[in-house]
Amino acid sequence: MRTSIAISLIVIAASIAGCDWMPGKPTEADKPVIQTTISNFHTLWTVHCSGCHGADGRWGPARPLNDPLYLSIASKDYVTEVIIKGVDHTLMPAFAMDEGGPMTNQQVKDVVDGMWEHWSNDAAVKELDLPKLAADLGKASRGKETFATYCGHCHGQDGNGGKAGSVVNPTFLALSSDQALRSAIICGRIDLGMPNYAGYSGGHLHSKRSGLPPLNDRQISDIVAWLASHRMEYPGQPYPDTTTLESSLSDASTNMNQ
């Protein structure tokens, strides 16, 4: 009797132990990852940021953030606020869960800290007299002349495009905030060869900026004002005049009620 019980217990124990190696049992690596528990910067960047800002912070349709100059003029608090709340009237959405996004506040902090840890470089900008990140709009009339002098070779004297694309295109301006325009003028595009406010691209003075002093805060504000003056209330296909349509509908309604 005791022998039978002992054998039964051994069989049961072996069966239970066998569950750990039976085919189909998920391994630890197979377990789904709860997205809100991810803290690795590169993973968070790939999932949430790379689609617009590029796989390594460059070569995306939006501002390259892997840029020591940008990280020198933008504070961590500013970038955190942008990620949490997004930017109105642009394609930058709010990412914080409190704002309807997918990220916890800690994950936002992990991304911001990771940007500065991996991409900032104070030594690369220590000799520069940096403009302010944000400022009020200047005068469009002055900005037109300054744009032609500093930017016209690549973007055309009127901004409609030269070697580089148009920067007065209504659709482009509808998707770009004034701050985005200012950031582009200050920092250029480190990945595309667009020079920064001081005329440098890739550490070298751009050939078409030779002899020109760096843009100052007022000039940058003036250029932004001139670019912004090209915005349309309804970019793209003009909205039709609905006055005639509304009048026709009103007349039709009156006739039906008579």
C-alpha positions as CSV (number, residue, x, y, z in Angstrom):
1,M,0.0,0.0,0.0
2,R,2.7,2.4,1.0
3,T,4.7,1.4,-2.1
4,S,1.7,2.3,-4.3
5,I,1.2,5.7,-2.6
6,A,4.9,6.5,-3.0
7,I,4.8,5.5,-6.7
8,S,1.7,7.7,-7.2
9,L,3.4,10.6,-5.6
10,I,6.5,10.2,-7.8
11,V,4.3,10.0,-10.9
12,I,2.4,13.2,-9.9
13,A,5.6,15.1,-9.1
14,A,7.1,14.0,-12.4
15,S,4.0,15.2,-14.2
16,I,4.0,18.5,-12.6
17,A,7.7,19.0,-13.2
18,G,7.2,18.0,-16.8
19,C,4.9,21.0,-17.4
20,D,8.0,23.2,-17.5
21,W,9.4,21.5,-20.6
22,M,6.3,20.4,-22.5
23,P,6.1,21.7,-26.1
24,G,4.2,25.0,-26.5
25,K,5.0,26.4,-23.0
26,P,6.0,30.1,-23.5
27,T,9.5,31.0,-22.4
28,E,10.3,34.1,-20.4
29,A,11.3,35.9,-23.6
30,D,8.0,35.0,-25.2
31,K,6.0,36.8,-22.5
32,P,4.3,40.1,-23.8
33,V,5.9,43.3,-22.6
34,I,3.7,45.8,-20.9
35,Q,4.4,48.9,-22.8
36,T,4.1,51.3,-19.9
37,T,7.0,49.4,-18.1
38,I,9.5,50.0,-20.8
39,S,12.3,52.4,-19.7
40,N,15.1,51.8,-22.2
41,F,15.7,55.0,-24.2
42,H,16.4,53.4,-27.5
43,T,13.3,51.2,-27.3
44,L,11.1,54.2,-26.4
45,W,12.6,56.3,-29.1
46,T,12.1,53.6,-31.7
47,V,8.5,53.0,-30.8
48,H,7.3,56.6,-30.2
49,C,9.7,59.0,-31.9
50,S,11.6,57.5,-34.8
51,G,8.7,57.7,-37.3
52,C,9.0,61.5,-37.4
53,H,12.4,62.4,-36.0
54,G,14.4,59.5,-37.5
55,A,15.8,56.2,-36.2
56,D,18.8,57.8,-34.6
57,G,17.3,61.3,-34.2
58,R,18.1,62.3,-37.7
59,W,16.8,61.8,-41.3
60,G,13.2,62.1,-40.4
61,P,10.6,64.4,-41.8
62,A,10.5,66.4,-38.5
63,R,13.3,68.4,-36.7
64,P,16.4,66.3,-36.1
65,L,16.8,66.1,-32.3
66,N,20.2,64.4,-32.5
67,D,21.7,67.8,-32.8
68,P,24.0,69.3,-30.1
69,L,23.1,72.9,-31.2
70,Y,19.4,72.3,-30.7
71,L,20.0,70.6,-27.3
72,S,22.1,73.6,-26.3
73,I,19.3,76.1,-26.8
74,A,16.3,73.9,-25.8
75,S,16.0,73.1,-22.1
76,K,14.9,69.7,-20.8
77,D,11.8,71.3,-19.3
78,Y,10.9,72.7,-22.7
79,V,11.3,69.5,-24.5
80,T,9.4,67.6,-21.8
81,E,6.5,70.0,-22.1
82,V,6.4,69.5,-25.9
83,I,6.4,65.7,-25.6
84,I,3.7,65.8,-22.8
85,K,1.3,68.2,-24.5
86,G,2.3,68.1,-28.1
87,V,2.1,71.3,-30.3
88,D,-1.2,72.7,-31.4
89,H,-1.9,73.0,-35.2
90,T,1.0,70.7,-36.1
91,L,1.6,67.0,-36.5
92,M,3.3,66.7,-33.0
93,P,0.8,64.9,-30.8
94,A,0.6,64.8,-27.0
95,F,2.3,61.7,-25.7
96,A,1.5,61.8,-22.0
97,M,-1.2,59.4,-20.8
98,D,-2.8,62.3,-19.0
99,E,-3.2,64.0,-22.3
100,G,-4.5,60.9,-24.1
101,G,-1.1,59.6,-25.2
102,P,0.6,56.3,-24.7
103,M,3.5,57.2,-22.4
104,T,3.8,57.6,-18.7
105,N,5.5,60.7,-17.3
106,Q,8.4,58.6,-16.3
107,Q,8.8,57.3,-19.8
108,V,8.8,60.9,-21.1
109,K,11.6,61.7,-18.6
110,D,13.5,58.6,-19.8
111,V,13.3,59.8,-23.4
112,V,14.4,63.4,-22.5
113,D,17.2,62.2,-20.3
114,G,18.3,59.8,-23.0
115,M,18.5,62.5,-25.6
116,W,20.8,64.6,-23.5
117,E,22.9,61.6,-22.5
118,H,23.5,60.3,-26.0
119,W,23.3,63.4,-28.2
120,S,24.3,66.5,-26.4
121,N,27.8,67.9,-26.9
122,D,28.6,71.2,-25.1
123,A,32.1,71.2,-26.6
124,A,30.7,71.4,-30.1
125,V,28.9,74.7,-29.5
126,K,31.1,76.3,-26.8
127,E,32.5,79.0,-29.2
128,L,29.0,80.0,-30.5
129,D,27.0,83.0,-29.3
130,L,23.7,81.2,-29.2
131,P,20.4,82.9,-30.1
132,K,17.3,82.5,-27.9
133,L,15.2,79.5,-28.6
134,A,11.9,81.5,-28.5
135,A,11.2,85.1,-29.3
136,D,8.3,87.3,-30.6
137,L,7.8,87.7,-34.3
138,G,9.8,90.5,-35.9
139,K,9.0,92.6,-39.0
140,A,8.1,90.8,-42.2
141,S,9.3,93.7,-44.3
142,R,12.8,93.4,-42.9
143,G,12.6,89.6,-43.0
144,K,12.0,89.5,-46.7
145,E,15.4,91.2,-47.4
146,T,17.2,89.2,-44.8
147,F,15.8,85.9,-46.2
148,A,16.9,86.8,-49.8
149,T,20.4,87.5,-48.5
150,Y,20.9,84.5,-46.2
151,C,18.5,81.9,-47.6
152,G,17.7,82.8,-51.2
153,H,20.5,80.8,-52.8
154,C,18.9,77.5,-51.8
155,H,15.3,78.3,-51.3
156,G,14.9,81.0,-54.0
157,Q,14.8,84.8,-53.5
158,D,11.0,84.6,-52.9
159,G,11.1,81.4,-50.9
160,N,9.4,79.3,-53.6
161,G,12.3,76.9,-54.0
162,G,15.7,76.7,-55.6
163,K,18.2,73.9,-54.9
164,A,16.2,73.3,-51.8
165,G,12.4,73.2,-51.5
166,S,9.8,76.0,-51.1
167,V,9.5,77.3,-47.6
168,V,6.4,79.5,-48.4
169,N,4.3,76.6,-49.6
170,P,0.9,77.0,-47.7
171,T,0.7,73.3,-46.8
172,F,4.2,73.3,-45.4
173,L,3.5,76.4,-43.4
174,A,0.2,75.0,-42.2
175,L,2.1,72.0,-40.7
176,S,4.9,74.2,-39.2
177,S,4.6,76.3,-36.1
178,D,6.4,79.6,-35.8
179,Q,8.7,77.9,-33.3
180,A,9.5,75.2,-35.7
181,L,10.5,77.8,-38.3
182,R,12.7,79.6,-35.8
183,S,14.3,76.4,-34.7
184,A,15.1,75.5,-38.3
185,I,16.7,78.9,-39.0
186,I,18.8,78.7,-35.8
187,C,19.9,75.0,-36.1
188,G,19.6,74.3,-39.8
189,R,19.2,70.7,-40.7
190,I,22.3,68.9,-39.5
191,D,21.3,65.8,-41.5
192,L,20.5,67.5,-44.8
193,G,23.3,70.0,-45.0
194,M,21.2,73.1,-44.2
195,P,23.5,75.6,-42.5
196,N,22.7,76.9,-39.0
197,Y,22.3,80.6,-38.1
198,A,26.1,81.1,-38.1
199,G,26.4,79.6,-41.6
200,Y,28.0,76.3,-40.6
201,S,27.0,72.9,-41.8
202,G,28.8,69.7,-40.7
203,G,31.4,71.9,-38.9
204,H,32.3,73.8,-42.1
205,L,31.2,77.3,-43.2
206,H,28.6,77.0,-46.0
207,S,30.1,78.3,-49.3
208,K,27.1,80.7,-49.8
209,R,27.4,82.2,-46.3
210,S,31.0,83.2,-46.7
211,G,31.5,86.8,-45.7
212,L,28.1,87.0,-44.0
213,P,27.9,87.5,-40.2
214,P,25.8,85.1,-38.1
215,L,22.1,85.9,-38.0
216,N,21.2,87.7,-34.8
217,D,18.0,87.3,-32.8
218,R,16.2,90.2,-34.5
219,Q,17.0,89.0,-38.0
220,I,15.8,85.5,-37.1
221,S,12.6,86.9,-35.8
222,D,12.1,89.0,-38.9
223,I,12.6,86.0,-41.2
224,V,10.1,84.0,-39.2
225,A,7.6,86.8,-39.5
226,W,8.1,87.0,-43.2
227,L,7.6,83.2,-43.6
228,A,4.6,83.2,-41.4
229,S,3.0,86.0,-43.5
230,H,2.6,83.5,-46.3
231,R,0.2,81.3,-44.3
232,M,-3.3,80.8,-45.7
233,E,-6.4,80.4,-43.5
234,Y,-7.4,77.4,-45.5
235,P,-4.3,75.8,-47.2
236,G,-4.7,73.5,-50.2
237,Q,-7.8,73.6,-52.3
238,P,-9.7,76.8,-51.7
239,Y,-13.0,76.3,-49.9
240,P,-16.0,77.0,-52.1
241,D,-18.2,80.0,-51.6
242,T,-21.2,78.5,-49.8
243,T,-23.4,81.7,-50.0
244,T,-25.2,80.6,-53.2
245,L,-25.6,77.0,-51.9
246,E,-27.1,78.2,-48.6
247,S,-29.5,80.6,-50.5
248,S,-30.6,77.8,-52.8
249,L,-31.3,75.4,-49.9
250,S,-33.3,78.2,-48.1
251,D,-35.4,78.8,-51.2
252,A,-36.0,75.1,-51.7
253,S,-37.1,74.8,-48.0
254,T,-39.5,77.7,-48.4
255,N,-41.1,76.3,-51.6
256,M,-41.6,72.9,-49.9
257,N,-43.5,74.5,-47.0
258,Q,-45.8,76.5,-49.3
